[in-house]
Short mmCIF file of C-alpha atoms in Angstrom, two decimals:
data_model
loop_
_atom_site.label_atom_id
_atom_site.label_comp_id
_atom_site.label_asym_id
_atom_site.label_seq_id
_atom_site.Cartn_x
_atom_site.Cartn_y
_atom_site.Cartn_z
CA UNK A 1 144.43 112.38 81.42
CA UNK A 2 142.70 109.86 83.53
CA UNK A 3 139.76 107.39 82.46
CA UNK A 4 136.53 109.83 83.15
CA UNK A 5 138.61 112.45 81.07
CA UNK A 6 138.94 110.66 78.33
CA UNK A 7 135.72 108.97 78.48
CA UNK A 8 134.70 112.72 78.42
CA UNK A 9 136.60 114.04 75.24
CA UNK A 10 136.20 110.00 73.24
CA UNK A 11 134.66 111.09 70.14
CA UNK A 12 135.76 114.71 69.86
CA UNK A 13 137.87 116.18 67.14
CA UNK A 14 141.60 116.59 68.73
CA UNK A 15 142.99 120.41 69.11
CA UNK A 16 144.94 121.67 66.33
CA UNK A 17 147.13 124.55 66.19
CA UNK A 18 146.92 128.00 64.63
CA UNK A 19 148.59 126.44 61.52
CA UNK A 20 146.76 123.69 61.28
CA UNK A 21 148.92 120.55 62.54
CA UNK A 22 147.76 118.38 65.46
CA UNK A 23 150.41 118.92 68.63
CA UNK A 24 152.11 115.58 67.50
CA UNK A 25 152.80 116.81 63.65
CA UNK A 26 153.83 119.81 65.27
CA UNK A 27 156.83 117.90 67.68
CA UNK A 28 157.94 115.97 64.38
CA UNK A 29 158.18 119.23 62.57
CA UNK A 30 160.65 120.43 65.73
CA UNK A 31 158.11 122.41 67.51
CA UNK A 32 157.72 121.33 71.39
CA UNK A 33 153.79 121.36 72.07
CA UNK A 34 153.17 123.73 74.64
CA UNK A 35 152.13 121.54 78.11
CA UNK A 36 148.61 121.36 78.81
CA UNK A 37 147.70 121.61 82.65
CA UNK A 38 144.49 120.12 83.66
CA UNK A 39 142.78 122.02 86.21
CA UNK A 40 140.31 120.49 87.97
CA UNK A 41 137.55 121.93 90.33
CA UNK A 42 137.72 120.41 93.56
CA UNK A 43 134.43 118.03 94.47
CA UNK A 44 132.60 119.47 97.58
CA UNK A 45 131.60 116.28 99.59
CA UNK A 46 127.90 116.13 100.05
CA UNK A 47 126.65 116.24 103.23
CA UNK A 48 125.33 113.47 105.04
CA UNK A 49 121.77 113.41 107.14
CA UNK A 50 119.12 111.35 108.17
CA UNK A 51 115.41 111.68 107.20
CA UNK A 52 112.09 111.18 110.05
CA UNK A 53 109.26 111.18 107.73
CA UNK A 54 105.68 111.88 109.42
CA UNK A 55 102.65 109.97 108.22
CA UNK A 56 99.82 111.90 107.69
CA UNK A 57 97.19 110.17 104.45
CA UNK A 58 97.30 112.63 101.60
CA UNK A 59 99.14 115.04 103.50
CA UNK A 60 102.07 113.09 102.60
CA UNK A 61 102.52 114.70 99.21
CA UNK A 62 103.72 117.90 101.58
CA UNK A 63 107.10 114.79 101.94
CA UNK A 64 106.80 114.34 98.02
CA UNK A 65 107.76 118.18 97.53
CA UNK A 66 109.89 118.03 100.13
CA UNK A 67 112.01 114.87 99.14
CA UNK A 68 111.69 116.39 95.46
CA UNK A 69 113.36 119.89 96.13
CA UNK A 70 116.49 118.19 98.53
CA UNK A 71 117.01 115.43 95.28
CA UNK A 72 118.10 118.51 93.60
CA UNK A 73 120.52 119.60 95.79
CA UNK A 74 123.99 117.22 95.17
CA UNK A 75 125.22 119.08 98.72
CA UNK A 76 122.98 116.77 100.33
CA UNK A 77 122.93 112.67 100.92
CA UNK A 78 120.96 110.84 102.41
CA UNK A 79 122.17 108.11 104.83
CA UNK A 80 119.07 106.77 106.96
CA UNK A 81 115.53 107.61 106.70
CA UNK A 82 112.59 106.58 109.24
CA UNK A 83 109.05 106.79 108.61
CA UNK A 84 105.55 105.96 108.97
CA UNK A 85 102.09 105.72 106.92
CA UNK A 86 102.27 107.90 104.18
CA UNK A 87 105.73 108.96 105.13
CA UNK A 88 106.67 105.15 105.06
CA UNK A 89 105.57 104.58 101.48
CA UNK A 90 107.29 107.72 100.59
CA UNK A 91 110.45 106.44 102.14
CA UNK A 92 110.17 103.12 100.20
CA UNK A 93 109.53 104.42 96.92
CA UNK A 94 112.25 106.96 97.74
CA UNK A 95 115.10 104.38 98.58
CA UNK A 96 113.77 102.30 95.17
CA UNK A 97 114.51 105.16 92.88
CA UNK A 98 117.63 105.58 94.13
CA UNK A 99 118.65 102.42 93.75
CA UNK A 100 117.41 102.14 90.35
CA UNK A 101 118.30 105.36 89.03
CA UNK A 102 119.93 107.57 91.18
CA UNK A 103 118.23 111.47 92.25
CA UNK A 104 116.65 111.33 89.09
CA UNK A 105 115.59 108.31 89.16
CA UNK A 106 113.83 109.06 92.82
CA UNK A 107 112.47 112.10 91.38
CA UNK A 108 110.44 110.06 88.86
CA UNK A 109 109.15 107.15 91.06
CA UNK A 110 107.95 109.29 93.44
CA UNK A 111 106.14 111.48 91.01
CA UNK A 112 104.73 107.77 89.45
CA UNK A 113 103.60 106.91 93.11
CA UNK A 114 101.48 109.99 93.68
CA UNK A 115 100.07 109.91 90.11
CA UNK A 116 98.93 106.22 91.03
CA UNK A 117 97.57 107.22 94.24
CA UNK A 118 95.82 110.07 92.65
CA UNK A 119 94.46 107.97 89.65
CA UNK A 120 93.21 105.50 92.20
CA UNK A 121 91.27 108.09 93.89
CA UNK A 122 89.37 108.44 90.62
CA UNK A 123 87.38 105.56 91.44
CA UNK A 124 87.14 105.72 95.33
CA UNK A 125 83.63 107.05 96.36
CA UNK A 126 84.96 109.31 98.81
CA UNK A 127 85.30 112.62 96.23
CA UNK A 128 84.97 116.32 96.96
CA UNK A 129 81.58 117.93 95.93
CA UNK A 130 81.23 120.31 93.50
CA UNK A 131 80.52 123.24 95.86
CA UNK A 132 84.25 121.74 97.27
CA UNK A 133 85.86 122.21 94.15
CA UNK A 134 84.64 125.30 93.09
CA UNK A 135 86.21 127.20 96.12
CA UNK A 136 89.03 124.79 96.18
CA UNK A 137 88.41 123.54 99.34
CA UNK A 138 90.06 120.56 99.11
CA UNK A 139 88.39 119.18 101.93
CA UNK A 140 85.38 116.47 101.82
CA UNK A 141 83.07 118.38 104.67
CA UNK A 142 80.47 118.78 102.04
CA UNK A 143 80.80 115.15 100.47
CA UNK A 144 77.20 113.14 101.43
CA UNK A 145 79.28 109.76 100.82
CA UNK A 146 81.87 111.01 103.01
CA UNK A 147 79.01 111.68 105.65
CA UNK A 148 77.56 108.36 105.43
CA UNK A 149 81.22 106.68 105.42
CA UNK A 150 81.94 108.42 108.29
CA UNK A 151 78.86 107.00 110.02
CA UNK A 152 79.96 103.44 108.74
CA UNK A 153 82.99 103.68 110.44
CA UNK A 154 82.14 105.06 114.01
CA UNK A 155 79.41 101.35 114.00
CA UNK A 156 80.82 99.21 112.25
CA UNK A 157 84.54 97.35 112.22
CA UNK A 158 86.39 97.03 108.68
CA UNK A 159 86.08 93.37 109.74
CA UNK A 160 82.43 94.07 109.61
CA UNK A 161 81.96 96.89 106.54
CA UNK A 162 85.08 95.75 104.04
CA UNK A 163 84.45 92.28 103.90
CA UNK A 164 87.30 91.81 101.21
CA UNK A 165 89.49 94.31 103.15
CA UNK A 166 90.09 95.71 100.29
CA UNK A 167 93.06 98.73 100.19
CA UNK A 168 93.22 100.66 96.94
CA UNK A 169 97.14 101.92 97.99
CA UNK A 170 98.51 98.33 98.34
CA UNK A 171 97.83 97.96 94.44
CA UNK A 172 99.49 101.01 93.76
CA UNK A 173 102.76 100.67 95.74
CA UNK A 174 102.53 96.61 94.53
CA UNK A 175 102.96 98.80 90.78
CA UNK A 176 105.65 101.29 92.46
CA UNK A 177 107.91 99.14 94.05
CA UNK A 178 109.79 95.77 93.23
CA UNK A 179 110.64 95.08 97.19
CA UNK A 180 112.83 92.10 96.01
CA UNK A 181 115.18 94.59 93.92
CA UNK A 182 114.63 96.95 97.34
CA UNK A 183 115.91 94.92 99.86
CA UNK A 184 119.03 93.52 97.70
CA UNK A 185 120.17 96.96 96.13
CA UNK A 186 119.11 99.73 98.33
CA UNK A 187 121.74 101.77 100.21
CA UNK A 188 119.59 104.21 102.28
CA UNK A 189 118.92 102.75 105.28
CA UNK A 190 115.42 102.24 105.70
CA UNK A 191 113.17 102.13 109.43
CA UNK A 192 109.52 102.06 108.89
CA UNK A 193 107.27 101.75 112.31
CA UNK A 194 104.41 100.20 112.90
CA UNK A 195 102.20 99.62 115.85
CA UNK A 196 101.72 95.76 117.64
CA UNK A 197 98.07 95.83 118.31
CA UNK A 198 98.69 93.07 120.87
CA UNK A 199 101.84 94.30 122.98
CA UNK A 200 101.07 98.15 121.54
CA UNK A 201 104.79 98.10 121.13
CA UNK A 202 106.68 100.03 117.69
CA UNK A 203 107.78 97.48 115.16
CA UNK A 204 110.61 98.77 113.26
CA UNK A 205 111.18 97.15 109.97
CA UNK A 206 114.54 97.70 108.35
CA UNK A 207 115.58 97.01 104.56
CA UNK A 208 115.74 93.40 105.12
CA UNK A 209 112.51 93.19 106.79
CA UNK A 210 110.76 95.12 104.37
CA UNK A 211 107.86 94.13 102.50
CA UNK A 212 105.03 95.10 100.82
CA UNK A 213 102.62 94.34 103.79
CA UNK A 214 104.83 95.92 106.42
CA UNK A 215 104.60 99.11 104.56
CA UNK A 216 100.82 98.76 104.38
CA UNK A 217 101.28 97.85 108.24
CA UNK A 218 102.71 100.90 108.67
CA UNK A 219 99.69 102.63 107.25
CA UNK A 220 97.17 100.44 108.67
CA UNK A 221 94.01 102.80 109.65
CA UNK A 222 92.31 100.57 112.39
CA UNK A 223 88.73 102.30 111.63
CA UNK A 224 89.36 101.75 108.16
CA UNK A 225 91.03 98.32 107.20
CA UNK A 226 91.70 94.71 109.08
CA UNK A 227 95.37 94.54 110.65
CA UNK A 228 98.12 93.36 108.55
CA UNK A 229 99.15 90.34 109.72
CA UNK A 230 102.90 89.45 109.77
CA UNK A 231 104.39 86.45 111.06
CA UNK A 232 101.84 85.77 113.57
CA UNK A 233 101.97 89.61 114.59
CA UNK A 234 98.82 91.86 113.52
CA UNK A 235 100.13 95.68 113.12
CA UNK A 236 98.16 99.23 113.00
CA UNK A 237 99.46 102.29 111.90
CA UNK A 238 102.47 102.88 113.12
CA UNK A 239 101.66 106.60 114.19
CA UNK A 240 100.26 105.66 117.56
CA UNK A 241 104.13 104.76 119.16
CA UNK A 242 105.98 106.16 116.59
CA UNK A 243 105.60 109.17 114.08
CA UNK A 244 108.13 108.77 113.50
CA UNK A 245 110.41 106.76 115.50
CA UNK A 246 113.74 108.71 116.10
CA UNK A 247 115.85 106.42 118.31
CA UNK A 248 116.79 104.05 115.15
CA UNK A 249 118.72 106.94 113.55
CA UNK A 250 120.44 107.33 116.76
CA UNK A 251 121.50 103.83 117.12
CA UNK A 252 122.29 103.12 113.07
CA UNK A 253 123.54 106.12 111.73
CA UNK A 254 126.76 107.52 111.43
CA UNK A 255 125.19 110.82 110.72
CA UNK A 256 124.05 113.43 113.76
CA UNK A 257 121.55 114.83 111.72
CA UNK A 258 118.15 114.60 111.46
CA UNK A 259 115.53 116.46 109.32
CA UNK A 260 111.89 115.86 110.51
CA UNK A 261 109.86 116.93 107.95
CA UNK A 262 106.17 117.68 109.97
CA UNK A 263 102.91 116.67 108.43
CA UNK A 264 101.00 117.18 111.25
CA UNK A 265 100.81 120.69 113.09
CA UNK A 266 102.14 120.56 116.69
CA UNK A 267 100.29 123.61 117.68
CA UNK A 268 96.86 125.56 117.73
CA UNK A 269 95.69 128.52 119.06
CA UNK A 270 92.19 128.45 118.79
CA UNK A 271 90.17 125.93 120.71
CA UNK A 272 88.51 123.13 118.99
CA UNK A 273 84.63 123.04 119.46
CA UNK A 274 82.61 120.60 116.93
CA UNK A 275 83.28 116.89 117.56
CA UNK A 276 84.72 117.07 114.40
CA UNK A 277 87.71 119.05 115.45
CA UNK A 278 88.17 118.04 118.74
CA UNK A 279 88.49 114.42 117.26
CA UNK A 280 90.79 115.92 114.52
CA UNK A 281 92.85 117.79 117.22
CA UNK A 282 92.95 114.35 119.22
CA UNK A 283 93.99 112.66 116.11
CA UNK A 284 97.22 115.44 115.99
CA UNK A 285 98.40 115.01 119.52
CA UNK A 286 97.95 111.28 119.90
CA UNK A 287 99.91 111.22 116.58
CA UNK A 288 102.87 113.83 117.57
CA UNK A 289 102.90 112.48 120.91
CA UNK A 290 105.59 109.54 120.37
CA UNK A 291 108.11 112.37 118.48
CA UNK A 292 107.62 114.75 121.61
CA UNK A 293 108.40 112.21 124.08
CA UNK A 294 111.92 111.39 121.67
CA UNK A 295 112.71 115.07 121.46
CA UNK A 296 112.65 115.51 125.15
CA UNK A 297 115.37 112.88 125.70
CA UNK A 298 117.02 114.37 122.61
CA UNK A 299 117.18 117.73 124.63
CA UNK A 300 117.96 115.92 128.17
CA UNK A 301 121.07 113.73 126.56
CA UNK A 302 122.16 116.90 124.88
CA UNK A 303 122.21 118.86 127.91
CA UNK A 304 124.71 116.28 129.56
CA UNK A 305 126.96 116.21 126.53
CA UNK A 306 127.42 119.88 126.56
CA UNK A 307 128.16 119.70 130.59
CA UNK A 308 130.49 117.21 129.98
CA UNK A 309 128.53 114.85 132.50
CA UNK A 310 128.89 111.78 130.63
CA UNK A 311 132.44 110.74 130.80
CA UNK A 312 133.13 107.99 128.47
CA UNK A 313 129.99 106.90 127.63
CA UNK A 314 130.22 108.45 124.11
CA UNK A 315 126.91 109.52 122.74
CA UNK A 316 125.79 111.37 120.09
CA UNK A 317 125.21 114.78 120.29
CA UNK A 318 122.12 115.03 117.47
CA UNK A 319 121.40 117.76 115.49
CA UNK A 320 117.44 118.79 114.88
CA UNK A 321 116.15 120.04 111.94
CA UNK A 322 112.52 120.60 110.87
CA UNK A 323 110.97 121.43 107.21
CA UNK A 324 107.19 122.50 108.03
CA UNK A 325 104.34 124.19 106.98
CA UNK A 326 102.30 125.04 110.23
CA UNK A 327 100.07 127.46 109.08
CA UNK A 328 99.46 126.42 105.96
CA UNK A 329 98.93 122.64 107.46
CA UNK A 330 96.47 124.11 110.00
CA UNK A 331 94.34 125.85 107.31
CA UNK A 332 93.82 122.21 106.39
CA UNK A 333 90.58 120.17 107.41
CA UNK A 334 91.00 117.04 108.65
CA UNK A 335 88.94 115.23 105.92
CA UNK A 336 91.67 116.75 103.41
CA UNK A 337 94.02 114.09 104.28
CA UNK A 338 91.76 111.47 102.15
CA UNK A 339 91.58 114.05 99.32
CA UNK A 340 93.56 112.24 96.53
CA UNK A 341 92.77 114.71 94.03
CA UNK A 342 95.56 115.19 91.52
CA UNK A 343 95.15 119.24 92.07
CA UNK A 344 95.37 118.52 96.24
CA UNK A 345 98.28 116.53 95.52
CA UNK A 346 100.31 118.80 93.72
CA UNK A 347 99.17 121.66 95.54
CA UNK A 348 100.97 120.13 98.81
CA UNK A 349 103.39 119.57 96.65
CA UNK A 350 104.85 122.75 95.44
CA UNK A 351 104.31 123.94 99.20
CA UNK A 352 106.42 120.99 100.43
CA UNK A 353 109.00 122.26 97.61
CA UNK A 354 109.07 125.38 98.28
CA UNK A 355 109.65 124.79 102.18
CA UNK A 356 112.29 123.23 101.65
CA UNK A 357 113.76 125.79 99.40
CA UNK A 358 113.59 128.22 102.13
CA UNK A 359 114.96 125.64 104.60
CA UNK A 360 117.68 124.96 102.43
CA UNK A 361 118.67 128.67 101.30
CA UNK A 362 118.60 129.68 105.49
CA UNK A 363 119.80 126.47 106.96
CA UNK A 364 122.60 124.66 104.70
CA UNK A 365 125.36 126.35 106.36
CA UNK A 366 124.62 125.26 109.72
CA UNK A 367 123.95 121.17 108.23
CA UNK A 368 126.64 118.72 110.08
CA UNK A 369 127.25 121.91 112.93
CA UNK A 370 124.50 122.40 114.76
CA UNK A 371 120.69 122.24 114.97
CA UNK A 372 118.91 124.60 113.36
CA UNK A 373 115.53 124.15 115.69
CA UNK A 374 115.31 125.26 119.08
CA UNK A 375 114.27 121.54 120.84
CA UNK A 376 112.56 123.37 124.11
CA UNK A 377 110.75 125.78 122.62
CA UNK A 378 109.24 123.69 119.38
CA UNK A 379 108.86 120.57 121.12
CA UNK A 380 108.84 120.49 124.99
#
């Protein structure tokens, strides 16, 4: 019996035989106890991938489900993950609970995080009207302060309108996270990108980097709060190079594969017409662009790897996976995405979960042999 065994059975009443006696009474009474053969089921190793987390405001809880439903899975480990915005500050709190407290202990901070978030809302004047939460809109198109906020933003700077530059989510990931505990204890490897607003460069901030104001750099709205300043370096949101970056999960990871989990829909079919839209549909593009651009030399390196046309140069050949919601994300308005609403949130939640169920039950087979999304027609 080794140590976990016996850790196991410490504190249990030993066998005893049909007449009573323990095994050893039974050997001094001149009966052999009969051998007892430990069987043991053998331990499927989990399967290692990598994580690209899209940003994408409230959206984000879509990731929460997500990230919740693959926790449960033990067939499944997580080696790298790289993110931005909202998918950043998932990523952070994600790699904290595990470091404190294993799956379940990720399980729980993230569901902390988004209650924060949601009870911050509460006193954020930006709230859905009541004709918006009747028919569960979930949008903020019918919200006068959201109007009028709107307006604010198109004139004036947040240099100019939020003189304090106050940020209602630094307070609540300040409450999430202990970034000190982070960077000394956490084993996922963590890239989080932001934007340089003076080269226009990505910033990548790995686990020793990482602190609370590059995450909010990573989720740095430029119409809606000052750049965070770091080290003489003033970063946006890192959506606008990066969203999110794939080429440090090539270069870091032992692992081929990587799941993007989509916040942000990569196609339309109808044609947007209200400046609304159109800037909503700019907004999508601009912020999928960066991930296109990676997939395409994900597809071109791929292409010479299974030719054979790059000798002994040794690349990776990287495996693609996606977890998405298209249509339900398109259903979505645009001014849903600053809908913090506990009922929002949990609604994207339990979609997030349940595409990843259906990832999971079609896909886990193919994990570590192949990619399970077609790179030229999904992306290129």
């Amino acid at each position: 019996m080794n140590m976990h065994d016996h850790a196991m059975t410490e504190g249990l009443p030993r066998a005893r035989s049909r007449n009573g006696a323990a095994p050893e009474a039974r050997k001094r009474q001149g009966h052999a106890a009969p051998e007892t053969i430990s069987v043991q089921e053998p331990k499927t190793e989990a399967k290692l991938v990598n994580l690209a987390l899209q940003g994408g405001g409230a959206h984000g809880a879509f990731a929460w489900g997500v990230l919740d439903r693959l926790l449960e899975d033990p067939r499944i480990a997580f080696e790298g993950v790289s993110a931005t915005s909202a998918g950043a500050m998932n990523a952070t709190v994600l790699a904290y609970g595990l470091a404190e407290g294993g799956r379940e202990g990720a399980k729980r901070a993230l569901a902390n995080f988004w209650r924060r978030v949601s009870h911050a809302a509460v006193f954020s004047p930006l709230q859905p009207s009541l004709v918006d939460r009747i028919f569960h809109n979930h949008s903020l198109t019918l919200s006068p302060t959201f109007a009028a906020f709107d307006i604010v933003t198109r004139v004036f700077s947040p240099y100019e309108f939020n003189t304090f530059n106050f940020n209602p989510l630094r307070k609540v990931l300040e409450n999430s996270v202990d970034f000190e505990r982070l960077r000394k204890h956490a084993r996922t490897k963590l890239f989080l990108c932001a934007t340089n607003v003076r080269t226009g460069k990505v910033k990548v901030f790995e686990n020793k980097d990482i602190t609370l104001d590059a995450v909010m750099a990573s989720a740095c709205l430029p119409f809606m709060f000052r750049a965070v300043e770091i080290e003489g370096e003033a970063y946006w949101d890192g959506g606008y190079m990066g969203n999110p970056a794939i080429f440090p999960l090539i270069y870091n990871c032992t692992s081929r594969d990587v799941i993007v989990v989509h916040i942000n829909p990569l196609m339309r079919e109808e044609i947007p017409k209200t400046a609304q839209a159109i800037l909503n549909r700019i907004n999508e593009i601009s912020f999928n662009s960066s991930l296109v651009r990676e997939m395409r030399a994900i597809a071109f390196v791929t292409r010479l790897v299974d030719e054979q046309k790059l000798g002994e140069i040794g690349l990776k050949r990287m495996l693609v996976h996606a977890i998405e919601a298209e249509t339900f994300m398109r259903e979505l308005g645009v001014t849903s995405k600053l809908n913090a609403d506990w009922e929002f949130l949990t609604h994207l939640r339990d979609e997030g979960r349940q595409s990843a169920d259906s990832w999971l039950a079609a896909n886990f087979p193919r994990i570590n042999r192949e990619s399970t999304v077609d790179i030229s027609s999904v992306y290129l």
